[in-house]
mmCIF file of C-alpha atoms in Angstrom:
data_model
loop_
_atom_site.group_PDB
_atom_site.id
_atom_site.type_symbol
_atom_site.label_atom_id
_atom_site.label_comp_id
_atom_site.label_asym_id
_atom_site.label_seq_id
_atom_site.Cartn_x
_atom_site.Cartn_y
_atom_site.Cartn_z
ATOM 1 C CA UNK Y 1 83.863 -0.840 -27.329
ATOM 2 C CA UNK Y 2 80.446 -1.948 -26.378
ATOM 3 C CA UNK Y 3 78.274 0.152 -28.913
ATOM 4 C CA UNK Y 4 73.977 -0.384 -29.170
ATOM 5 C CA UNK Y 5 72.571 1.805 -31.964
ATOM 6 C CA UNK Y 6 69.210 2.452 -32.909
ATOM 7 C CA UNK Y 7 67.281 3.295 -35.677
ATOM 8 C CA UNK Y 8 67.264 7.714 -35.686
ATOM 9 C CA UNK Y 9 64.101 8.563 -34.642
ATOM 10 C CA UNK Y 10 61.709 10.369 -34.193
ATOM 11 C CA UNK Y 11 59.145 7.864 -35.531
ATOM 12 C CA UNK Y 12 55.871 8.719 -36.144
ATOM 13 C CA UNK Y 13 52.930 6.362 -37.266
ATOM 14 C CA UNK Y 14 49.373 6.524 -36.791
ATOM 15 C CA UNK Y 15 47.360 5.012 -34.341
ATOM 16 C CA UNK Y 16 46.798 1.481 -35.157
ATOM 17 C CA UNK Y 17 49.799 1.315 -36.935
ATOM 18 C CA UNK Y 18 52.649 -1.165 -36.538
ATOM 19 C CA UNK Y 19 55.399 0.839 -35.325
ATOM 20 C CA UNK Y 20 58.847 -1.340 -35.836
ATOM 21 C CA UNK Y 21 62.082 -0.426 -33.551
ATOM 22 C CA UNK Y 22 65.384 -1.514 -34.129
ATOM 23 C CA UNK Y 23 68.847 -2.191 -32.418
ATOM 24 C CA UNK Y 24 72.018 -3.350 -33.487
ATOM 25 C CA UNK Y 25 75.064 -4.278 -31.099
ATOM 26 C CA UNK Y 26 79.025 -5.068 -31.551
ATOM 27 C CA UNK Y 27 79.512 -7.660 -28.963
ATOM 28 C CA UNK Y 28 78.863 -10.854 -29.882
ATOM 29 C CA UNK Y 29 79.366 -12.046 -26.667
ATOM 30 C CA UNK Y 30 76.289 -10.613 -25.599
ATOM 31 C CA UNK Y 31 73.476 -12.564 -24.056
ATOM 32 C CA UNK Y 32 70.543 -10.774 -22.813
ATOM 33 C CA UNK Y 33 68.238 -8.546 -24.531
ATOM 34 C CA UNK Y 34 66.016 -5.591 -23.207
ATOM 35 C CA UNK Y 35 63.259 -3.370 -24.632
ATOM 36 C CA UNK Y 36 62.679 -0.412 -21.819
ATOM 37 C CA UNK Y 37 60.438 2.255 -22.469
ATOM 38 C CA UNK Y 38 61.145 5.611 -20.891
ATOM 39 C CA UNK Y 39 58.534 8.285 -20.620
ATOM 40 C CA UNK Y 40 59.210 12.044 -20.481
ATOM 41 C CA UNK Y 41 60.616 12.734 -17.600
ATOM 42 C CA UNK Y 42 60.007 9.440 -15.859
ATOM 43 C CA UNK Y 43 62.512 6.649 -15.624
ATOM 44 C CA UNK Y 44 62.289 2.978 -17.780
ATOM 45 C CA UNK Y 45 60.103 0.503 -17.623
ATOM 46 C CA UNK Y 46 60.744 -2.807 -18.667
ATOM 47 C CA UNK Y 47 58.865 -4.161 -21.806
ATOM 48 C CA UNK Y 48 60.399 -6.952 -23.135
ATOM 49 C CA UNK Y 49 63.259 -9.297 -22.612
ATOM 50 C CA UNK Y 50 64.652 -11.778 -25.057
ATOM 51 C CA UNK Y 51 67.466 -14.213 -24.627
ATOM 52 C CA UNK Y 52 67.249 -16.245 -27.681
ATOM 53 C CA UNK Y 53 66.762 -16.495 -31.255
ATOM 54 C CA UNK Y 54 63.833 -16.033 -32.626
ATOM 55 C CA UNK Y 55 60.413 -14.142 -32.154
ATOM 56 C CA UNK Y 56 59.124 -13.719 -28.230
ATOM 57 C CA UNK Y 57 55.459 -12.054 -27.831
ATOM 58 C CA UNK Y 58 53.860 -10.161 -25.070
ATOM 59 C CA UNK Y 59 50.344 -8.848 -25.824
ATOM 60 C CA UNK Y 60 50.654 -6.357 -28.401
ATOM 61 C CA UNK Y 61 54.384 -6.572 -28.072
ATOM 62 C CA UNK Y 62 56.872 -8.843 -30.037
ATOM 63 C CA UNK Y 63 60.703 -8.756 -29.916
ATOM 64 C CA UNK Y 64 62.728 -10.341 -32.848
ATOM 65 C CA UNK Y 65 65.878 -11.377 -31.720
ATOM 66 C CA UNK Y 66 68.699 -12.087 -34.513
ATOM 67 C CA UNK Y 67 72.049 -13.104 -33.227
ATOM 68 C CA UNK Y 68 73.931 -13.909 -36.351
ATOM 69 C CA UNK Y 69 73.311 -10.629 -38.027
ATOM 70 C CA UNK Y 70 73.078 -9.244 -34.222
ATOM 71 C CA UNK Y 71 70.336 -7.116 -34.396
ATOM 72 C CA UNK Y 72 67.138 -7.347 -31.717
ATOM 73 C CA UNK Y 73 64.112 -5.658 -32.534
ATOM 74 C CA UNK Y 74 60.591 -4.467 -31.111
ATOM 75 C CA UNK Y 75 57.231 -3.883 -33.263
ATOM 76 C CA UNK Y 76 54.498 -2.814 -31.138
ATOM 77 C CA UNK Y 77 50.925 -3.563 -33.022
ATOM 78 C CA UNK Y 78 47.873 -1.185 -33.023
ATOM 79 C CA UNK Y 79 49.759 1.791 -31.983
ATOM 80 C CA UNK Y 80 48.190 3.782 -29.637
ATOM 81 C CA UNK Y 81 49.154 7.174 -28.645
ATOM 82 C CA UNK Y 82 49.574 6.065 -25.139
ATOM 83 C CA UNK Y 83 52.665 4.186 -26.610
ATOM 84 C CA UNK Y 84 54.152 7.474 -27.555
ATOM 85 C CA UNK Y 85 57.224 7.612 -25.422
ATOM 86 C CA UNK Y 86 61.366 6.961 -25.665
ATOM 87 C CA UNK Y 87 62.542 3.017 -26.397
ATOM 88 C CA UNK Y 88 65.492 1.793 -25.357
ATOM 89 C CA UNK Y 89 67.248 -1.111 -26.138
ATOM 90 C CA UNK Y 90 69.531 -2.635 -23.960
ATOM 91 C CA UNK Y 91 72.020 -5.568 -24.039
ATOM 92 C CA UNK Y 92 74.085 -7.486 -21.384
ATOM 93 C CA UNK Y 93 77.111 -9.363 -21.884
ATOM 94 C CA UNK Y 94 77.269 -10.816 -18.242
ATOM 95 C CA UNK Y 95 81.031 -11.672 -18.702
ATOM 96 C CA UNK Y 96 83.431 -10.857 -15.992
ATOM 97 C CA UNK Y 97 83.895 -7.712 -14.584
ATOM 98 C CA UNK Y 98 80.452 -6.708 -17.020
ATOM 99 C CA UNK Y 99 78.539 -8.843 -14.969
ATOM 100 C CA UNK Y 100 75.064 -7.103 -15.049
ATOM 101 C CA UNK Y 101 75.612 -3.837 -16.704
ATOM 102 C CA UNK Y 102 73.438 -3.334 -19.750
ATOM 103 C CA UNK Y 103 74.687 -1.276 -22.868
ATOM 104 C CA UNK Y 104 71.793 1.191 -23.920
ATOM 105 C CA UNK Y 105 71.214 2.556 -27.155
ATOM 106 C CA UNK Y 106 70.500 6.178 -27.403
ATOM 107 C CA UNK Y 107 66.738 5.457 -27.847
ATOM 108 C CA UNK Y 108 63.929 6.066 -30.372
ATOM 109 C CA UNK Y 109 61.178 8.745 -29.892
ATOM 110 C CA UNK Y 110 58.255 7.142 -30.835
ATOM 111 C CA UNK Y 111 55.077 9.583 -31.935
ATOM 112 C CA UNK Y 112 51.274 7.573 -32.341
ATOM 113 C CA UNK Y 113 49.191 10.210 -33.178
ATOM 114 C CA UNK Y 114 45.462 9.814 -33.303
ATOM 115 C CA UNK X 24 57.210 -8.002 -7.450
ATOM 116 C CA UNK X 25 60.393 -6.237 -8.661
ATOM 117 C CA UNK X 26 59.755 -3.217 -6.918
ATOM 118 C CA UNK X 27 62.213 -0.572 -6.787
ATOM 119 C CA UNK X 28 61.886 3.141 -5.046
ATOM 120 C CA UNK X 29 63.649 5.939 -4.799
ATOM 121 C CA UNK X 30 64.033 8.877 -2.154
ATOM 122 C CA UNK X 31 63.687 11.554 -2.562
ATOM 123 C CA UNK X 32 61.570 11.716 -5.829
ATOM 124 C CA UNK X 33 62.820 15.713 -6.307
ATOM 125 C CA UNK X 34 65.239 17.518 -4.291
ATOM 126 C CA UNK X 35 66.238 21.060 -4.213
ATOM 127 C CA UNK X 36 69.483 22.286 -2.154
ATOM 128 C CA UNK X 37 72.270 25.142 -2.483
ATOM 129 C CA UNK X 38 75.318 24.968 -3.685
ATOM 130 C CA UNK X 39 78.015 23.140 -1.608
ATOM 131 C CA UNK X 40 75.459 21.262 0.103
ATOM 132 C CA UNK X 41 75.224 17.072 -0.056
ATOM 133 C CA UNK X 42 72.572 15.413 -0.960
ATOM 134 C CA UNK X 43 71.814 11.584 -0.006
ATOM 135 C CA UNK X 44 69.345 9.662 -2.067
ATOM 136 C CA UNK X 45 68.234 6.075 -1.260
ATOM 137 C CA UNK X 46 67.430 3.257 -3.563
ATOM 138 C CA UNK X 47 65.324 0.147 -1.553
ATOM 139 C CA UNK X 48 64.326 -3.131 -3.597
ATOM 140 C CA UNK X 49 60.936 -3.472 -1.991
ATOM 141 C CA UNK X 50 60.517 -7.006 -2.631
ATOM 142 C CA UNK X 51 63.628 -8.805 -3.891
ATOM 143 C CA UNK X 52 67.219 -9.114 -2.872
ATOM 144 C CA UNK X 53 69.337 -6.874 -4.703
ATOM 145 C CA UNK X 54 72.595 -8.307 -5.200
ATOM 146 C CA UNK X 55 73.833 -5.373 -7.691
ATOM 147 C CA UNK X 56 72.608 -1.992 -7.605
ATOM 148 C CA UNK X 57 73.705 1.006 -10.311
ATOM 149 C CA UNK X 58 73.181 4.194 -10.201
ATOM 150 C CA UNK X 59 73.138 6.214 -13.470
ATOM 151 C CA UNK X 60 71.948 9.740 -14.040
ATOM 152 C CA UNK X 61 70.503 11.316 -16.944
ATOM 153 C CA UNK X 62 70.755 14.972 -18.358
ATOM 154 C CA UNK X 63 67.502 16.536 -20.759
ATOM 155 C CA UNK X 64 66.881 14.799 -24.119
ATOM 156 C CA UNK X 65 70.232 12.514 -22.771
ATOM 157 C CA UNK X 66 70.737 8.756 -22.614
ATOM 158 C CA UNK X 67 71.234 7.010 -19.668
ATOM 159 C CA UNK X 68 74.251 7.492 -18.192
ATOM 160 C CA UNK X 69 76.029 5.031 -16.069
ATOM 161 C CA UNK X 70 77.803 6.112 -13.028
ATOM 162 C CA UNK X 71 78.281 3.287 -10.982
ATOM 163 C CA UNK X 72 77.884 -0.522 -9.726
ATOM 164 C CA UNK X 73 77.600 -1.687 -6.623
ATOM 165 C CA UNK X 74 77.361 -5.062 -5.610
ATOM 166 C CA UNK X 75 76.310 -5.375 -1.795
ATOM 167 C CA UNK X 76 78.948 -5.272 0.656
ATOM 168 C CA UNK X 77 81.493 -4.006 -1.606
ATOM 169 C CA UNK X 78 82.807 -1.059 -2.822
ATOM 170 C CA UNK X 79 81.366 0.229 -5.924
ATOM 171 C CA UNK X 80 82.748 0.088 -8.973
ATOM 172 C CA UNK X 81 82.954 3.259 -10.952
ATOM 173 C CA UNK X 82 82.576 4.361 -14.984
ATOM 174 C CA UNK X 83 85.570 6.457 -16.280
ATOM 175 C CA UNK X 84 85.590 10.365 -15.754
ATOM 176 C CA UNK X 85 82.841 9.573 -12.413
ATOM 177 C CA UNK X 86 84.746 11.433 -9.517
ATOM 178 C CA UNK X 87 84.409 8.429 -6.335
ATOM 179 C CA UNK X 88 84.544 10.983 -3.673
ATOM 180 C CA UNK X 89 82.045 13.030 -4.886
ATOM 181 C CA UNK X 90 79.074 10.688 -5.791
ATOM 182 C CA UNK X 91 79.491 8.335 -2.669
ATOM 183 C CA UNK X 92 78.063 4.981 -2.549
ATOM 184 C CA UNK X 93 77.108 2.810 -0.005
ATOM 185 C CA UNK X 94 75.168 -0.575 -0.433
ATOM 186 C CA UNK X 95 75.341 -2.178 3.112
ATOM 187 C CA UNK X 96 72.269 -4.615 2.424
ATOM 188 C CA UNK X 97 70.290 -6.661 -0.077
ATOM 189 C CA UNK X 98 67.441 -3.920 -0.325
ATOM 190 C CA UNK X 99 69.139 -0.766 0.136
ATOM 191 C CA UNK X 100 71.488 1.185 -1.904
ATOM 192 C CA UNK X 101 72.395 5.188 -1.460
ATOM 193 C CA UNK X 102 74.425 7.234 -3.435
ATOM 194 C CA UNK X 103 75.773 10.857 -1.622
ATOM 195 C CA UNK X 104 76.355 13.914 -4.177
ATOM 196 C CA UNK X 105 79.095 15.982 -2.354
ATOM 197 C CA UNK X 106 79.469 19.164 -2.163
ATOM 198 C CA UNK X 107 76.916 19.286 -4.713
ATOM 199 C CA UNK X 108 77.295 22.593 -7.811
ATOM 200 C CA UNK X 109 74.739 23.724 -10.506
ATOM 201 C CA UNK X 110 76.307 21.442 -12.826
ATOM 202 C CA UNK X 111 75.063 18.249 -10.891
ATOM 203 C CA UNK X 112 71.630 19.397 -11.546
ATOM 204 C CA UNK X 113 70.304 16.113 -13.262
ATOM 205 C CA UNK X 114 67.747 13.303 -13.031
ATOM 206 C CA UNK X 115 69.671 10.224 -10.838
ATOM 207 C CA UNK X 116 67.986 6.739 -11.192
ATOM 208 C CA UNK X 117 68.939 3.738 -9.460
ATOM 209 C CA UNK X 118 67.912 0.125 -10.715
ATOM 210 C CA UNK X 119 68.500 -3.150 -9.191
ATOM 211 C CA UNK X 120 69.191 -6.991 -10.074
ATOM 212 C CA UNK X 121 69.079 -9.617 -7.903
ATOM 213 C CA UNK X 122 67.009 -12.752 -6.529
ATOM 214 C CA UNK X 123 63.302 -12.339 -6.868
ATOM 215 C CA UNK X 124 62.484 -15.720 -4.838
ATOM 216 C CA UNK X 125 64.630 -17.796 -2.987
ATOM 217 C CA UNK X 126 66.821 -19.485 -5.895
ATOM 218 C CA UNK X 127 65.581 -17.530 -8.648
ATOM 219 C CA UNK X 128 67.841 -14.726 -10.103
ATOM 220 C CA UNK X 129 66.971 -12.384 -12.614
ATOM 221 C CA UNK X 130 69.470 -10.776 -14.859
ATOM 222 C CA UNK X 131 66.444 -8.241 -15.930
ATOM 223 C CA UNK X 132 67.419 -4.949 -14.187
ATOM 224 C CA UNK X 133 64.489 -2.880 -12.659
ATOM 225 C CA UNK X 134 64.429 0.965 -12.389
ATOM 226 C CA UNK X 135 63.524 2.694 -9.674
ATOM 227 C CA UNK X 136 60.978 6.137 -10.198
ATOM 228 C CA UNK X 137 64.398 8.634 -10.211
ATOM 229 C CA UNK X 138 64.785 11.774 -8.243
ATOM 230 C CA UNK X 139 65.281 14.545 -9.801
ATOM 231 C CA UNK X 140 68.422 16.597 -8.333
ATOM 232 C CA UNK X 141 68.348 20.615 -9.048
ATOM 233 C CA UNK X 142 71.621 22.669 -7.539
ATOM 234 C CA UNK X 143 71.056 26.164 -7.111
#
Protein backbone atom coordinates (compact mmCIF):
# COMPACT_ATOMS: atom_id res chain seq x y z
CA UNK A 1 0.00 0.00 0.00
CA UNK A 2 1.11 3.30 -1.29
CA UNK A 3 -0.19 5.67 1.58
CA UNK A 4 0.71 9.92 1.57
CA UNK A 5 -0.67 11.54 4.74
CA UNK A 6 -0.84 14.95 5.70
CA UNK A 7 -0.88 16.98 8.52
CA UNK A 8 -5.16 17.35 9.53
CA UNK A 9 -5.99 20.55 8.61
CA UNK A 10 -7.67 23.07 8.50
CA UNK A 11 -4.75 25.45 9.15
CA UNK A 12 -5.19 28.79 9.83
CA UNK A 13 -2.43 31.55 10.29
CA UNK A 14 -2.44 35.10 9.75
CA UNK A 15 -1.38 36.95 6.95
CA UNK A 16 2.27 37.25 6.93
CA UNK A 17 2.62 34.27 8.72
CA UNK A 18 4.73 31.23 7.86
CA UNK A 19 2.30 28.63 7.23
CA UNK A 20 4.28 25.02 7.34
CA UNK A 21 2.63 21.84 5.43
CA UNK A 22 3.57 18.47 5.86
CA UNK A 23 3.58 14.94 4.15
CA UNK A 24 4.72 11.70 5.03
CA UNK A 25 4.85 8.56 2.60
CA UNK A 26 5.43 4.55 2.99
CA UNK A 27 7.31 3.82 -0.10
CA UNK A 28 10.67 4.23 0.04
CA UNK A 29 11.05 3.58 -3.34
CA UNK A 30 9.65 6.75 -4.16
CA UNK A 31 11.39 9.37 -6.19
CA UNK A 32 9.59 12.42 -7.09
CA UNK A 33 7.99 14.92 -4.99
CA UNK A 34 4.98 17.35 -5.68
CA UNK A 35 3.35 20.30 -3.88
CA UNK A 36 -0.12 21.07 -5.96
CA UNK A 37 -2.39 23.52 -4.80
CA UNK A 38 -6.06 23.06 -5.55
CA UNK A 39 -8.53 25.87 -5.29
CA UNK A 40 -12.26 25.49 -4.55
CA UNK A 41 -13.69 24.10 -7.15
CA UNK A 42 -10.85 24.42 -9.61
CA UNK A 43 -8.38 21.70 -10.39
CA UNK A 44 -4.31 21.66 -9.14
CA UNK A 45 -1.78 23.64 -9.92
CA UNK A 46 1.63 22.76 -9.64
CA UNK A 47 3.80 24.57 -6.95
CA UNK A 48 6.70 22.84 -6.24
CA UNK A 49 8.64 19.80 -7.19
CA UNK A 50 11.51 18.25 -5.33
CA UNK A 51 13.57 15.24 -6.21
CA UNK A 52 16.26 15.34 -3.71
CA UNK A 53 17.35 15.86 -0.30
CA UNK A 54 17.44 18.84 1.04
CA UNK A 55 15.74 22.39 0.90
CA UNK A 56 14.53 23.65 -2.87
CA UNK A 57 13.09 27.43 -3.00
CA UNK A 58 10.74 29.13 -5.31
CA UNK A 59 9.90 32.75 -4.39
CA UNK A 60 8.05 32.68 -1.30
CA UNK A 61 7.90 28.94 -1.55
CA UNK A 62 10.38 26.31 -0.07
CA UNK A 63 9.98 22.50 -0.04
CA UNK A 64 12.04 20.40 2.51
CA UNK A 65 12.56 17.16 1.28
CA UNK A 66 13.68 14.33 3.93
CA UNK A 67 14.13 10.89 2.56
CA UNK A 68 15.48 9.00 5.48
CA UNK A 69 12.73 9.90 7.84
CA UNK A 70 10.53 10.19 4.44
CA UNK A 71 8.71 13.09 5.01
CA UNK A 72 8.55 16.22 2.24
CA UNK A 73 7.32 19.38 3.32
CA UNK A 74 6.10 22.97 2.09
CA UNK A 75 6.28 26.39 4.21
CA UNK A 76 4.95 29.17 2.29
CA UNK A 77 6.37 32.70 3.84
CA UNK A 78 4.29 35.93 4.28
CA UNK A 79 1.02 34.27 4.01
CA UNK A 80 -1.33 35.96 2.12
CA UNK A 81 -4.92 35.25 1.96
CA UNK A 82 -4.68 34.69 -1.69
CA UNK A 83 -2.75 31.48 -0.58
CA UNK A 84 -5.83 30.28 1.13
CA UNK A 85 -6.68 27.19 -0.81
CA UNK A 86 -6.30 23.02 -0.59
CA UNK A 87 -2.39 21.54 -0.73
CA UNK A 88 -1.66 18.49 -1.92
CA UNK A 89 1.21 16.52 -1.77
CA UNK A 90 2.02 14.09 -4.16
CA UNK A 91 4.71 11.38 -4.67
CA UNK A 92 5.81 9.13 -7.62
CA UNK A 93 7.52 5.97 -7.46
CA UNK A 94 8.08 5.64 -11.33
CA UNK A 95 8.74 1.83 -10.95
CA UNK A 96 7.15 -0.54 -13.33
CA UNK A 97 3.74 -0.77 -13.97
CA UNK A 98 3.58 2.78 -11.48
CA UNK A 99 5.32 4.49 -14.02
CA UNK A 100 3.91 8.09 -13.67
CA UNK A 101 1.08 7.83 -11.29
CA UNK A 102 1.45 10.08 -8.29
CA UNK A 103 0.08 9.04 -4.74
CA UNK A 104 -1.86 12.14 -3.25
CA UNK A 105 -2.40 12.87 0.19
CA UNK A 106 -5.81 13.88 1.23
CA UNK A 107 -4.73 17.58 1.37
CA UNK A 108 -4.54 20.46 3.88
CA UNK A 109 -7.05 23.41 3.93
CA UNK A 110 -5.06 26.21 4.39
CA UNK A 111 -6.94 29.59 5.91
CA UNK A 112 -4.62 33.23 5.72
CA UNK A 113 -6.83 35.52 7.07
CA UNK A 114 -6.14 39.21 6.97
CA UNK B 1 4.35 25.70 -21.85
CA UNK B 2 2.69 22.68 -20.17
CA UNK B 3 -0.60 23.53 -21.20
CA UNK B 4 -3.38 21.29 -20.64
CA UNK B 5 -7.36 21.88 -21.50
CA UNK B 6 -10.26 20.34 -21.05
CA UNK B 7 -13.74 20.15 -22.94
CA UNK B 8 -16.22 20.72 -21.95
CA UNK B 9 -15.48 22.89 -18.80
CA UNK B 10 -19.34 21.97 -17.39
CA UNK B 11 -21.73 19.67 -18.86
CA UNK B 12 -25.26 18.95 -18.10
CA UNK B 13 -27.16 15.78 -19.71
CA UNK B 14 -30.06 13.24 -18.65
CA UNK B 15 -29.84 10.20 -17.42
CA UNK B 16 -28.74 7.34 -19.77
CA UNK B 17 -27.12 9.71 -21.95
CA UNK B 18 -23.00 9.62 -22.75
CA UNK B 19 -20.99 12.14 -22.34
CA UNK B 20 -17.44 12.58 -24.16
CA UNK B 21 -14.92 14.92 -22.67
CA UNK B 22 -11.54 15.73 -24.31
CA UNK B 23 -8.22 16.34 -22.74
CA UNK B 24 -5.50 18.16 -25.47
CA UNK B 25 -1.78 18.93 -24.26
CA UNK B 26 -1.57 22.26 -26.01
CA UNK B 27 2.04 22.41 -26.21
CA UNK B 28 3.85 19.18 -25.29
CA UNK B 29 3.65 15.56 -26.23
CA UNK B 30 1.74 13.66 -23.87
CA UNK B 31 3.00 10.30 -23.61
CA UNK B 32 0.63 9.34 -20.47
CA UNK B 33 -2.58 10.83 -19.83
CA UNK B 34 -4.95 10.01 -16.48
CA UNK B 35 -8.03 10.79 -15.88
CA UNK B 36 -9.23 11.04 -12.24
CA UNK B 37 -12.44 12.51 -10.92
CA UNK B 38 -13.20 14.12 -7.78
CA UNK B 39 -16.44 14.18 -5.57
CA UNK B 40 -17.17 17.58 -2.98
CA UNK B 41 -14.66 18.12 -0.13
CA UNK B 42 -13.00 14.58 -1.85
CA UNK B 43 -9.43 13.77 -2.84
CA UNK B 44 -8.45 13.09 -6.09
CA UNK B 45 -9.47 10.10 -7.31
CA UNK B 46 -7.70 8.10 -9.88
CA UNK B 47 -9.58 6.37 -12.54
CA UNK B 48 -7.34 5.64 -15.15
CA UNK B 49 -3.91 5.72 -17.26
CA UNK B 50 -3.47 5.86 -20.55
CA UNK B 51 -0.41 5.82 -22.31
CA UNK B 52 -0.90 6.78 -26.13
CA UNK B 53 -1.75 4.12 -28.41
CA UNK B 54 -2.65 1.72 -25.83
CA UNK B 55 -5.33 0.66 -23.94
CA UNK B 56 -5.76 2.25 -20.67
CA UNK B 57 -5.03 0.91 -17.69
CA UNK B 58 -7.67 0.98 -15.04
CA UNK B 59 -7.78 1.51 -10.87
CA UNK B 60 -9.74 -1.29 -9.04
CA UNK B 61 -13.66 -1.01 -8.66
CA UNK B 62 -13.45 1.62 -12.18
CA UNK B 63 -16.06 -0.18 -14.51
CA UNK B 64 -13.85 -0.13 -18.31
CA UNK B 65 -16.95 -0.10 -20.31
CA UNK B 66 -18.47 2.57 -18.75
CA UNK B 67 -15.78 5.36 -18.50
CA UNK B 68 -14.24 4.71 -22.06
CA UNK B 69 -10.91 5.87 -22.98
CA UNK B 70 -9.31 6.61 -25.98
CA UNK B 71 -5.79 8.28 -26.40
CA UNK B 72 -5.06 7.93 -30.21
CA UNK B 73 -2.31 10.80 -30.20
CA UNK B 74 0.40 12.65 -28.29
CA UNK B 75 -1.99 15.71 -27.52
CA UNK B 76 -5.29 14.26 -27.20
CA UNK B 77 -6.88 12.11 -24.69
CA UNK B 78 -10.94 11.52 -24.18
CA UNK B 79 -12.62 9.68 -21.73
CA UNK B 80 -16.65 8.60 -22.62
CA UNK B 81 -19.08 8.30 -19.42
CA UNK B 82 -21.70 5.71 -20.64
CA UNK B 83 -24.86 5.58 -20.09
CA UNK B 84 -24.21 8.18 -17.66
CA UNK B 85 -26.74 8.11 -13.88
CA UNK B 86 -27.03 10.78 -11.09
CA UNK B 87 -24.40 9.08 -9.30
CA UNK B 88 -21.65 10.03 -11.95
CA UNK B 89 -22.36 13.56 -11.16
CA UNK B 90 -18.68 14.64 -10.28
CA UNK B 91 -15.82 16.97 -11.23
CA UNK B 92 -13.47 14.77 -14.00
CA UNK B 93 -9.89 16.18 -14.50
CA UNK B 94 -7.44 14.97 -16.84
CA UNK B 95 -3.57 15.72 -16.47
CA UNK B 96 -0.79 14.85 -18.68
CA UNK B 97 3.09 13.88 -18.67
CA UNK B 98 5.15 13.75 -21.39
CA UNK B 99 8.03 15.54 -23.51
CA UNK B 100 7.98 19.27 -23.21
CA UNK B 101 10.86 19.79 -25.98
CA UNK B 102 12.29 17.46 -28.18
CA UNK B 103 14.43 15.18 -25.66
CA UNK B 104 13.26 16.62 -22.58
CA UNK B 105 10.71 14.61 -20.45
CA UNK B 106 9.07 15.70 -17.50
CA UNK B 107 7.84 13.37 -14.87
CA UNK B 108 5.85 16.60 -13.35
CA UNK B 109 2.18 15.86 -14.27
CA UNK B 110 0.04 18.93 -15.38
CA UNK B 111 -3.75 19.29 -14.77
CA UNK B 112 -5.98 20.28 -17.05
CA UNK B 113 -9.01 23.10 -15.84
CA UNK B 114 -11.69 19.89 -15.15
CA UNK B 115 -15.21 19.73 -16.33
CA UNK B 116 -17.58 19.47 -14.17
CA UNK B 117 -20.14 16.48 -15.03
CA UNK B 118 -23.87 16.89 -13.42
CA UNK B 119 -26.45 13.76 -14.32
CA UNK B 120 -29.90 14.60 -13.96
Amino acid sequence: QKEVEQNSGPLSVPEGAIASLNCTYSDRGSQSFFWYRQYSGKSPELIMSIYSNGDKEDGRFTAQLNKASQYVSLLIRDSQPSDSATYLCAVAIDRGSTLGRLYFGRGTQLTVWP
Amino acid sequence: GAVVSQHPSWVICKSGTSVKIECRSLDFQATTMFWYRQFPKQSLMLMATSNEGSKATYEQGVEKDKFLINHASLTLSTLTVTSAHPEDSSFYICSARGWLLAGVSTDTQYFGPGTRLTVL
